Tab-separated table of C-alpha atoms and ligand atoms in Angstrom:
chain	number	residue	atom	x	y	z
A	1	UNK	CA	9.763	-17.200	19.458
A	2	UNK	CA	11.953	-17.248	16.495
A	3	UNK	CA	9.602	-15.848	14.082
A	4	UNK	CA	11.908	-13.067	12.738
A	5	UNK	CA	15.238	-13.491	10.934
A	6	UNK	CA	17.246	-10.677	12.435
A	7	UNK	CA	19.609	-8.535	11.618
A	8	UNK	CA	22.004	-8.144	14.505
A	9	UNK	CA	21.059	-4.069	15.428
A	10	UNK	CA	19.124	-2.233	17.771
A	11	UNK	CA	18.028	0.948	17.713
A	12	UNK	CA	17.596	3.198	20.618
A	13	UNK	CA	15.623	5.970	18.996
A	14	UNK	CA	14.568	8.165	16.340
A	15	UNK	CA	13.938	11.435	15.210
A	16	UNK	CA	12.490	12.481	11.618
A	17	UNK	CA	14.177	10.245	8.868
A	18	UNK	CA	17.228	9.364	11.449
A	19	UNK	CA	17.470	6.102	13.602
A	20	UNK	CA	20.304	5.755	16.281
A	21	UNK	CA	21.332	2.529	17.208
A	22	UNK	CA	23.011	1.521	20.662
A	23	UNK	CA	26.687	2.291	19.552
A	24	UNK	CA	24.847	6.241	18.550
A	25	UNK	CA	25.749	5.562	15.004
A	26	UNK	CA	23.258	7.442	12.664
A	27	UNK	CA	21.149	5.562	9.801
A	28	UNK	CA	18.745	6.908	7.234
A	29	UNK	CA	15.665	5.479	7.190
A	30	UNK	CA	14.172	4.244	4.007
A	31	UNK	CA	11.703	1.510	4.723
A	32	UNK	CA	9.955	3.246	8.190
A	33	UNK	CA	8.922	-0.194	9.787
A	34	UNK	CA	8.063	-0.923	6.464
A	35	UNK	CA	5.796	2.255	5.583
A	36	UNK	CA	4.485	3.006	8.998
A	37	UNK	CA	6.442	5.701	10.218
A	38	UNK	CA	5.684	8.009	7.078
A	39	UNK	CA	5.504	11.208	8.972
A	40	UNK	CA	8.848	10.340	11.256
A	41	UNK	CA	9.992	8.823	14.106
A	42	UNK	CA	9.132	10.595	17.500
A	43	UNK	CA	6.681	12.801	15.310
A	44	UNK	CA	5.905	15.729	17.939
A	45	UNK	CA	2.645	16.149	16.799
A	46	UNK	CA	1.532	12.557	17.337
A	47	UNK	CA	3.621	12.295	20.303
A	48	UNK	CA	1.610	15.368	21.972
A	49	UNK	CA	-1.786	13.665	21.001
A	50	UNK	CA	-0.738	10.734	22.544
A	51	UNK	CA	0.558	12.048	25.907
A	52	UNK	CA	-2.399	14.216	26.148
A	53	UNK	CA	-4.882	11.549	25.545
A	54	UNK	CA	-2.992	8.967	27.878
A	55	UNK	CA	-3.400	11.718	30.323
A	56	UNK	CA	-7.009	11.985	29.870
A	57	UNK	CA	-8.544	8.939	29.296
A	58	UNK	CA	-6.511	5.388	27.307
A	59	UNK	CA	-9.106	2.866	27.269
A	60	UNK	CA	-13.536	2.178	27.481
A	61	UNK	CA	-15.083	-0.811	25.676
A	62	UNK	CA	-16.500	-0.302	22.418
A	63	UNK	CA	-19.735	-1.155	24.164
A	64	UNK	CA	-19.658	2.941	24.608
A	65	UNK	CA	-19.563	5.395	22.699
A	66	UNK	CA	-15.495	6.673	21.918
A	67	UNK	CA	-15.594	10.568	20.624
A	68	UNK	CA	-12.305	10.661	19.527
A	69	UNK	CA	-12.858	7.153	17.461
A	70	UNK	CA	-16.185	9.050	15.863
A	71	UNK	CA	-14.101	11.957	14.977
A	72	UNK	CA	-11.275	9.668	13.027
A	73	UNK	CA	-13.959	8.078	11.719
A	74	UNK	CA	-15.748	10.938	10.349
A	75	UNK	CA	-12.500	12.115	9.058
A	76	UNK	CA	-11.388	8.794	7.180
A	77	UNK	CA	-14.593	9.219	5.508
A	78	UNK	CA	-14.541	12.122	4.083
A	79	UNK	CA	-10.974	11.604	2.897
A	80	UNK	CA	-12.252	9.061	0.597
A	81	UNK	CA	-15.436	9.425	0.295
A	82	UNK	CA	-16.754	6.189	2.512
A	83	UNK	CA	-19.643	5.856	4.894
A	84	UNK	CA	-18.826	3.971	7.566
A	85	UNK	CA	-15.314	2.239	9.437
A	86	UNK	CA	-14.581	-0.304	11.909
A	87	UNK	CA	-11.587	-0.144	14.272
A	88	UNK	CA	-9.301	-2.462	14.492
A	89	UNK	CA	-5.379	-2.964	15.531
A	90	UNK	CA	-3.569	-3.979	12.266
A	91	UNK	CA	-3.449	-4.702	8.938
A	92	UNK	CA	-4.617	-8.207	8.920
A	93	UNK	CA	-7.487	-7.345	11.696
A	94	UNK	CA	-8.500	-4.922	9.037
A	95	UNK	CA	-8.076	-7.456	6.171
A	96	UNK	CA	-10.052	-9.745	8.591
A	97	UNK	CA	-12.937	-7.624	8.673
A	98	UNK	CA	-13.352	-7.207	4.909
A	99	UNK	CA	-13.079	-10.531	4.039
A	100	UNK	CA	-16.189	-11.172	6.636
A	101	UNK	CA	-17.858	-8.335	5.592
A	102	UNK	CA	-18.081	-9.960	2.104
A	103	UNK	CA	-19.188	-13.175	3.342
A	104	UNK	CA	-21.974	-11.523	5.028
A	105	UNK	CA	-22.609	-10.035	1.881
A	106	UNK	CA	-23.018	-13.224	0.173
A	107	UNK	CA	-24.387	-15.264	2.338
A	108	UNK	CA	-27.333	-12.270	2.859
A	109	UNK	CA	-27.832	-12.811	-1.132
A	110	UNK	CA	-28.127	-16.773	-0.252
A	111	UNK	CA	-24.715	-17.853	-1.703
A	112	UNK	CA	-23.852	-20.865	1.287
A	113	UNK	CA	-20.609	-21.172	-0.083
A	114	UNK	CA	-19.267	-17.401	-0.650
A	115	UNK	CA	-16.097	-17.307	-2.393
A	116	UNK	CA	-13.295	-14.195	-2.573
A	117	UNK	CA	-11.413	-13.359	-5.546
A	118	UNK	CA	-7.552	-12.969	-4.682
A	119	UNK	CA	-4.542	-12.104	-6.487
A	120	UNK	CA	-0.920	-14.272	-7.352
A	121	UNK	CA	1.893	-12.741	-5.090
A	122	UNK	CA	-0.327	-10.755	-2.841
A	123	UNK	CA	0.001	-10.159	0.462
A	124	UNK	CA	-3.087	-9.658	3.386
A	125	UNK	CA	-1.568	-10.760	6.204
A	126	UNK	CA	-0.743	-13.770	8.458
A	127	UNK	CA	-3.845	-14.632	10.463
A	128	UNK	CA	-5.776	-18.147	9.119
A	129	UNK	CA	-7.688	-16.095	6.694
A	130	UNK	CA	-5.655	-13.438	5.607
A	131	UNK	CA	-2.799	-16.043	5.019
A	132	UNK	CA	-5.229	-17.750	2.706
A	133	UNK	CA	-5.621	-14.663	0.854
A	134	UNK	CA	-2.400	-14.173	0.630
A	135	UNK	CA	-0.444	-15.460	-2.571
A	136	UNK	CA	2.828	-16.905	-1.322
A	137	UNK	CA	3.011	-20.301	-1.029
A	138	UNK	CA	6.423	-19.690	1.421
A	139	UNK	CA	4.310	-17.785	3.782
A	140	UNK	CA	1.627	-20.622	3.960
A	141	UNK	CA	3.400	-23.804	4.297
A	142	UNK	CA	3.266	-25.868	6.936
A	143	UNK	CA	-0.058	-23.867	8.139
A	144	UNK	CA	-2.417	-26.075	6.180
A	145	UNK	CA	-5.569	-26.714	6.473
A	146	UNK	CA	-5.998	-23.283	5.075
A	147	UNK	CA	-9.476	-22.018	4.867
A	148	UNK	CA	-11.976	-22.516	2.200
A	149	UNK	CA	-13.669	-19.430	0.165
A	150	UNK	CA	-10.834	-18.352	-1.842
A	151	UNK	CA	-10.083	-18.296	-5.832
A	152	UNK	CA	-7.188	-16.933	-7.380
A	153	UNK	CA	-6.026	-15.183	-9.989
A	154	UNK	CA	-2.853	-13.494	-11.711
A	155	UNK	CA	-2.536	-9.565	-10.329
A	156	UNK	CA	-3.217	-7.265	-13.579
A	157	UNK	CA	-4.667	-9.460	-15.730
A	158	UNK	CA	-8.437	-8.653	-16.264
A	159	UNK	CA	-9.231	-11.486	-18.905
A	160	UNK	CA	-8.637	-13.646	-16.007
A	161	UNK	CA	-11.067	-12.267	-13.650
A	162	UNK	CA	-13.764	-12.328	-16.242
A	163	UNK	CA	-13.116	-15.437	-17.049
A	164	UNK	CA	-13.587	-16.548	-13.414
A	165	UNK	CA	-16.500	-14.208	-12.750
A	166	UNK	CA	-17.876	-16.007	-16.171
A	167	UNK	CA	-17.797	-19.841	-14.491
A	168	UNK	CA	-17.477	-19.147	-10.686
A	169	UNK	CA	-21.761	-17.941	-9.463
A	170	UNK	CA	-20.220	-18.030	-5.910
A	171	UNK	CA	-17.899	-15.210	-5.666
A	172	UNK	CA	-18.965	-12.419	-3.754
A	173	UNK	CA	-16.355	-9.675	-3.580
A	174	UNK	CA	-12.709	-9.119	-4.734
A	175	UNK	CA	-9.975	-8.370	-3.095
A	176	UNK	CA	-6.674	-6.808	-4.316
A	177	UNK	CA	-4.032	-4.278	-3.214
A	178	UNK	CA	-3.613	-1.007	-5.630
A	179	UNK	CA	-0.114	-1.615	-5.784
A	180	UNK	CA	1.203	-5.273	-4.546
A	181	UNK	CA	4.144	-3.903	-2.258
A	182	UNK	CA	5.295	-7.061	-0.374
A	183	UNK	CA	5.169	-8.769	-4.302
A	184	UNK	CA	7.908	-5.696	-4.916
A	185	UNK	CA	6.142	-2.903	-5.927
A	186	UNK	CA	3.673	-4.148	-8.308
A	187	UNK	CA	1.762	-1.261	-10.596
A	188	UNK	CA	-1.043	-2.611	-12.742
A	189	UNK	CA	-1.981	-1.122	-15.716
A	190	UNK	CA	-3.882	2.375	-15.503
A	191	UNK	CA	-7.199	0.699	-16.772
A	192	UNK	CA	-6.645	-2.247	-13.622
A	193	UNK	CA	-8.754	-0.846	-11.268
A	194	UNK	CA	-10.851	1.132	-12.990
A	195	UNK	CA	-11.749	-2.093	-15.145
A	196	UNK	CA	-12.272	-3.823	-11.689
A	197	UNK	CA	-14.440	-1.712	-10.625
A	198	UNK	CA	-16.824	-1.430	-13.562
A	199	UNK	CA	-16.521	-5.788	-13.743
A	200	UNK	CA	-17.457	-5.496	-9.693
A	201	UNK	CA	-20.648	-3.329	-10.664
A	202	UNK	CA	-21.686	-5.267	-13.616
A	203	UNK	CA	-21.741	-8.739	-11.403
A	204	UNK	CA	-22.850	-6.572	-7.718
A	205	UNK	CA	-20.021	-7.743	-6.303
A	206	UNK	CA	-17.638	-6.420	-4.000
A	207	UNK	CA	-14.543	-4.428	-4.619
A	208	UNK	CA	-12.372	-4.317	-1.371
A	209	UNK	CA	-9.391	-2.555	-1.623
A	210	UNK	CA	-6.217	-3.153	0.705
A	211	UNK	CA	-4.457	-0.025	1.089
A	212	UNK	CA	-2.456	-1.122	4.206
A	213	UNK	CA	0.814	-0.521	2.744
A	214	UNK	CA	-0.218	1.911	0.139
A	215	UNK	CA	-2.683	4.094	1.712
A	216	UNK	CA	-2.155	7.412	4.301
A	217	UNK	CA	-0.241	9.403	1.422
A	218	UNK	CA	2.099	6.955	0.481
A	219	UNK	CA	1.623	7.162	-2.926
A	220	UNK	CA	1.157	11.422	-3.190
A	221	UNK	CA	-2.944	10.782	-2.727
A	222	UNK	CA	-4.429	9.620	0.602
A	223	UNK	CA	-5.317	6.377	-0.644
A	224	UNK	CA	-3.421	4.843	-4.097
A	225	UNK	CA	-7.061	4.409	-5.563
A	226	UNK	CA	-7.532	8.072	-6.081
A	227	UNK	CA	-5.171	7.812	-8.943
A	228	UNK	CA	-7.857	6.286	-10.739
A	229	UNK	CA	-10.952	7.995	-9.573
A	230	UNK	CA	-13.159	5.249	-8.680
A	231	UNK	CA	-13.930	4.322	-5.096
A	232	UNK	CA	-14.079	0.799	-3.509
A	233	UNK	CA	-16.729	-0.178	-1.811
A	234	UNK	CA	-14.401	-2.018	0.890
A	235	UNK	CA	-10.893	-0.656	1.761
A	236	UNK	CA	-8.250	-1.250	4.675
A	237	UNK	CA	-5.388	0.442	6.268
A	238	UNK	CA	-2.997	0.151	8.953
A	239	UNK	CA	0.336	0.651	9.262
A	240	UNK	CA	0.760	4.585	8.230
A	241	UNK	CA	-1.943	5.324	9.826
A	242	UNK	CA	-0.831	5.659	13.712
A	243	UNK	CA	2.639	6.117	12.385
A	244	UNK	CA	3.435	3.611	14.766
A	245	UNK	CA	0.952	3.603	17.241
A	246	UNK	CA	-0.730	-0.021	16.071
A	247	UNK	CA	-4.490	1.303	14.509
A	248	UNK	CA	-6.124	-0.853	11.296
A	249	UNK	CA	-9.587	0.474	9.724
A	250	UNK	CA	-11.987	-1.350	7.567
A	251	UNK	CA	-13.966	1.266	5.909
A	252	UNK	CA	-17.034	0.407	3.903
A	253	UNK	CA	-19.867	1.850	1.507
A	254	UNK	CA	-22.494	1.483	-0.465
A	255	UNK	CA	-24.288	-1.994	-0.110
A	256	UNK	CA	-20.950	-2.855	2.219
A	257	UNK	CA	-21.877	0.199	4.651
A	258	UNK	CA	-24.586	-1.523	6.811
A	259	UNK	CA	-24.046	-5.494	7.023
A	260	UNK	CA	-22.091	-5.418	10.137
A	261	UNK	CA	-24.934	-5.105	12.815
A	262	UNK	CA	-24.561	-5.052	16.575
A	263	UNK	CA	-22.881	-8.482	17.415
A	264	UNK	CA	-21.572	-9.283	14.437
A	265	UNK	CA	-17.456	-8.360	14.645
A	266	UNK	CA	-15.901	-6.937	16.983
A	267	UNK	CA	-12.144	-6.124	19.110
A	268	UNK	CA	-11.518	-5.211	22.519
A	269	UNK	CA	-8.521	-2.362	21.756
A	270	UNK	CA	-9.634	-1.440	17.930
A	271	UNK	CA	-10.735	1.862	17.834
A	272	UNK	CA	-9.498	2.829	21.497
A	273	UNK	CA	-9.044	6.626	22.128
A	274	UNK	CA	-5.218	6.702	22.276
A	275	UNK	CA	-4.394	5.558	18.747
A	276	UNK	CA	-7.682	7.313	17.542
A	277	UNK	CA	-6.144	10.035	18.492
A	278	UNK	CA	-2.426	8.894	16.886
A	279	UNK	CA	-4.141	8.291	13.613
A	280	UNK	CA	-6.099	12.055	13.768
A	281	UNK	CA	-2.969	13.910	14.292
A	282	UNK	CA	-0.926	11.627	11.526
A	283	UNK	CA	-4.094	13.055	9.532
A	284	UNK	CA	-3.669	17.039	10.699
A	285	UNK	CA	0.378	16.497	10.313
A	286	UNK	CA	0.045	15.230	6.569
A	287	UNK	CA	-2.515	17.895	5.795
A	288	UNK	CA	-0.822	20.830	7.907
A	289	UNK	CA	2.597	20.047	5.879
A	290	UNK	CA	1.310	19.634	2.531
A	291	UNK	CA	2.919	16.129	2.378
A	292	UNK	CA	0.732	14.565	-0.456
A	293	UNK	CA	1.731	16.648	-2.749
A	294	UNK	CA	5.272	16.695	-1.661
A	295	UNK	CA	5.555	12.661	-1.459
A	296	UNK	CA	4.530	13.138	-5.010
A	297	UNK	CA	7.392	15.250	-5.832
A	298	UNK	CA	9.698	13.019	-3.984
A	299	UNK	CA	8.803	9.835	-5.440
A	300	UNK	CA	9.770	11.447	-8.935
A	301	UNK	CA	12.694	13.363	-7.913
A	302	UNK	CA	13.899	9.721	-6.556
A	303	UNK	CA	13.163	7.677	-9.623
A	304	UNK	CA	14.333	9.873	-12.072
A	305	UNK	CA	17.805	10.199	-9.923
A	306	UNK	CA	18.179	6.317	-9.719
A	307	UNK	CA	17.153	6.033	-13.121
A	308	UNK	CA	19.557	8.551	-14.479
A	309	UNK	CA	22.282	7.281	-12.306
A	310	UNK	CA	21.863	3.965	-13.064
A	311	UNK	CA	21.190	3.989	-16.487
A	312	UNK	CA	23.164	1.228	-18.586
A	313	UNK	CA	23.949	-1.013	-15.140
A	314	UNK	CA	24.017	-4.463	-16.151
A	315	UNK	CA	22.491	-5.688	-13.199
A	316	UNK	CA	19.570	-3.263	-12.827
A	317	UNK	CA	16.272	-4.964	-14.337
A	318	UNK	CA	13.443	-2.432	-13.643
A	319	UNK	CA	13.207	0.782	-11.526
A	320	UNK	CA	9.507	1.771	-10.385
A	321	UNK	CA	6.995	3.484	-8.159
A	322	UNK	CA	4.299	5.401	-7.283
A	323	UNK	CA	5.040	8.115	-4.522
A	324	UNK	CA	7.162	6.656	-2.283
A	325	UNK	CA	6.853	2.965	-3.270
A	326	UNK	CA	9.492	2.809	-4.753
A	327	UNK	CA	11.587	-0.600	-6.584
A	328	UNK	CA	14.514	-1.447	-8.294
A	329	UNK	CA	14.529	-4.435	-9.252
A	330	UNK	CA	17.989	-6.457	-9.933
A	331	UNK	CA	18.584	-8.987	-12.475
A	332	UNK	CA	20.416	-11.469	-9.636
A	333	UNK	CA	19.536	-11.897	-5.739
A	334	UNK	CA	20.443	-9.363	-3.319
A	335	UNK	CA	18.860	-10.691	0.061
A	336	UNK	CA	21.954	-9.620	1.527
A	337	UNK	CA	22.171	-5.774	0.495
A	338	UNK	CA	19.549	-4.650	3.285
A	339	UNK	CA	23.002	-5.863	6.123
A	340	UNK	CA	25.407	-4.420	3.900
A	341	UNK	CA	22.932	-1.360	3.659
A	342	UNK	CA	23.304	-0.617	7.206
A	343	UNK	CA	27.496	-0.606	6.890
A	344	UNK	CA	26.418	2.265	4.810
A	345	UNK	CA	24.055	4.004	7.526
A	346	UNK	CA	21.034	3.662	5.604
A	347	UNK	CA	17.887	1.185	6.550
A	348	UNK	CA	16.272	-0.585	2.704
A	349	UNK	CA	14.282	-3.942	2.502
A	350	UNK	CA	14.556	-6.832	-0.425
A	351	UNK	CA	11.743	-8.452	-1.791
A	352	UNK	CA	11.368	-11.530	-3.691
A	353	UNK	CA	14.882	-12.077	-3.276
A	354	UNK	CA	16.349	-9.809	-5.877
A	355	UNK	CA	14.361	-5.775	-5.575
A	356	UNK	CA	15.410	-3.714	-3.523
A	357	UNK	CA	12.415	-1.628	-1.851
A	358	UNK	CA	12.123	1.880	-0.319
A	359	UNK	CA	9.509	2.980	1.637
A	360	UNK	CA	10.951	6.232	2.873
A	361	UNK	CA	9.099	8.787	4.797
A	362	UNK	CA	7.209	11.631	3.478
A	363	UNK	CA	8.818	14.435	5.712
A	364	UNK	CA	12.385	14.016	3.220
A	365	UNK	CA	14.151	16.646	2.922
A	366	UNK	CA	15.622	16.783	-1.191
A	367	UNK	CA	19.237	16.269	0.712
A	368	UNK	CA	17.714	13.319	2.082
A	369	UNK	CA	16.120	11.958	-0.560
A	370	UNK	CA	19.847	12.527	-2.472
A	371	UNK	CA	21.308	10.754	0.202
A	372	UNK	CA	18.946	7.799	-0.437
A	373	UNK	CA	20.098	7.990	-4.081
A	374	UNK	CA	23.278	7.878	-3.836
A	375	UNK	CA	23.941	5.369	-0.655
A	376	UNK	CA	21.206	2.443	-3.442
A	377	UNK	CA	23.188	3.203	-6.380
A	378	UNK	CA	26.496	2.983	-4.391
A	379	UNK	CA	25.370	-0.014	-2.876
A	380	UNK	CA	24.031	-1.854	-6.510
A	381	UNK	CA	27.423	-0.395	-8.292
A	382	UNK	CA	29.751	-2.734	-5.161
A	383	UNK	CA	26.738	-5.683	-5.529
A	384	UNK	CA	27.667	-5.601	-9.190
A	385	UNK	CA	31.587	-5.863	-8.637
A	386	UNK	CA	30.659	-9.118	-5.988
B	401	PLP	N1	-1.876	-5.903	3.716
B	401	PLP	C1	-0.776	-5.430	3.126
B	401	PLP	C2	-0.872	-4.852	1.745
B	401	PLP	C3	0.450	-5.472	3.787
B	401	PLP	O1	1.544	-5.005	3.186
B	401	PLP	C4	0.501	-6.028	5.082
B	401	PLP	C5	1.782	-6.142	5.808
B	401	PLP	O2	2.843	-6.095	5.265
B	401	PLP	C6	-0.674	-6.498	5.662
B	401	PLP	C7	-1.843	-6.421	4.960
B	401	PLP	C8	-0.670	-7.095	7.059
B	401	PLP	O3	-0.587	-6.077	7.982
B	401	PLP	P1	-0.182	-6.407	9.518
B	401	PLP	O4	1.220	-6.892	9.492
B	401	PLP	O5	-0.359	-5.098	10.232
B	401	PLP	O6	-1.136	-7.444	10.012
């Protein structure tokens, strides 16, 4: 189906930060699938685990017990400090699972109509629900009805969820990324979350957190939260996670831990042993290289270079990030810099028509992470001469 507007390449494989394509020409890769591939393409590590569990054993229901799904589990949990996960296959499965979790969580207080706080420009994902949740009208036209249980707000602005929480008896839970990515690389304030999170204890309501895009050491922590030392009591990743291999979790604490009981969700693949084991060696690989601390680094190194290099362009509006989520923001459209980006051997993404995103991987070398530089400032310098 022609769901995808496509740019006319193909790429025959990877290594690291490189992508080939079918002519062999060579292309740094800055977005990875859009932050999935964090610790490489063809990562050997996750490649091995992979083979090796194939081998062994790829697929038993969830109606048994998986080891290797208890051990990731285990794992996740102690990397931020959760009690309990479910499996699932992707982001929005994940996002799926947390918005049901807080409906159960309502509905088990008596509330017949539960309602979900979500933010302007966000982005959860394209099933019925997590469309809903999602804050771009683009994205949802055309899908109507969409589905009931939903209030929104603008992303950062606190007075506005009190003010809800102050009129609305209904709402159960909220639900917000740490940093909006597909919105461009939205930061909130430092008090954002940590305000959430004390509003979300005050009214014992949920906090869910979507860390799909910015979780699994994007942003130089495991999970962008941990900037802010609180912890959610609902939270979701995917994409980074299997570094390719498709894996989404919906982890869960506190009065969230328990409400799913046997029968109430479920998925055929989520949690099956072969990306279980994908996502534990993605885990080892990130801890075993130090790459936290080094996408920290990184994600400096890179702003300050763009920001020193493009300092005084007329045509740059804002350049931001956390880690490697990183923006610059234009003052005019650029929609078509990620095709002229790949004249240029390097793979970016535009969002909202006119920021350019990166989402490079965390295994940069600093000549990589140059090379990244210099190709987005090269290519902003010709977009301003256009
Ligand atoms: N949540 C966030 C923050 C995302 O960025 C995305 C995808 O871009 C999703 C959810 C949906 O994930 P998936 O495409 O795996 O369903």
């Amino acid at each position: 189906m022609r769901s995808y507007g496509r740019l006319p390449i193909s790429f025959e494989r990877g290594s690291g930060v490189w992508l080939w394509d079918s002519e062999n020409n060579r292309y740094l890769d800055a977005l990875c699938g859009i932050a999935v591939t964090g610790i490489g393409h063809s990562n050997p590590d996750v490649n091995n685990a992979i083979i090796n569990q194939i081998k062994n054993l790829s697929h038993v229901s969830n109606l048994y017990r998986i080891g290797k799904q208890e051990q990731l589990a285990e794992k996740l949990c102690r990397m931020s400090n959760m009690q309990n996960v479910f499996f699932c296959n992707s982001g929005s499965e994940a996002n799926e699972a947390a918005i049901k979790l807080m409906r159960l969580f309502g509905q088990q207080k008596g509330i017949k109509e539960p309602q979900i706080l979500v933010m302007e420009k966000a982005w959860h994902g394209r099933s019925l629900a997590t469309l809903t949740a999602t804050g771009s009208v683009l994205a949802q036209k055309g899908f109507g009805p969409l589905l009931p249980g939903f209030c929104r707000v603008a992303f950062n602005d606190i007075d506005s969820v009190k003010d809800i929480l102050d009129h609305n008896q209904d709402l159960v839970g909220v639900l917000v990324e740490p940093i909006q990515g597909e919105a461009g690389i939205q930061i909130p304030d430092k008090k954002y979350l940590i305000e959430l999170r004390a509003i979300c204890d005050d009214r014992e309501i949920l906090l869910g957190l979507d860390e799909v895009q910015s979780g699994m050491g994007r942003t130089g922590k495991w999970f962008a939260h941990q900037h802010h030392d609180i912890t959610p009591d609902v939270m979701t990743l995917a994409k980074g996670l299997g570094n390719g291999f498709p894996i989404g979790a919906c982890l869960a604490t506190g009065l969230a831990a328990d409400l799913f009981q046997p029968g109430s969700h479920g998925s055929t693949f989520g949690g099956n042993p072969v990306g279980c084991a994908a996502a534990a060696a993605v885990i080892s690989f990130i801890e075993k290289e130090n790459l936290l601390t080094r996408a920290g680094i990184l994600g400096e190194k890179i702003i300050k270079s763009l920001t020193e290099r493009l300092v005084g362009n007329p045509s740059v509006n804002q350049i931001r990030g956390s880690g490697l989520m990183i923006a610059v923001e234009l003052k005019t459209k650029c929609s078509d810099l990620p095709r002229k980006a790949l004249g240029e051997g390097i793979l970016i993404n535009v969002t909202g028509e006119n920021t350019i995103r990166l989402l490079p991987p965390l295994i940069l070398s600093n000549e990589e992470a140059e090379q990244i530089v210099a190709k987005v400032v090269s290519l902003i310098e010709n977009h301003d001469n256009n």
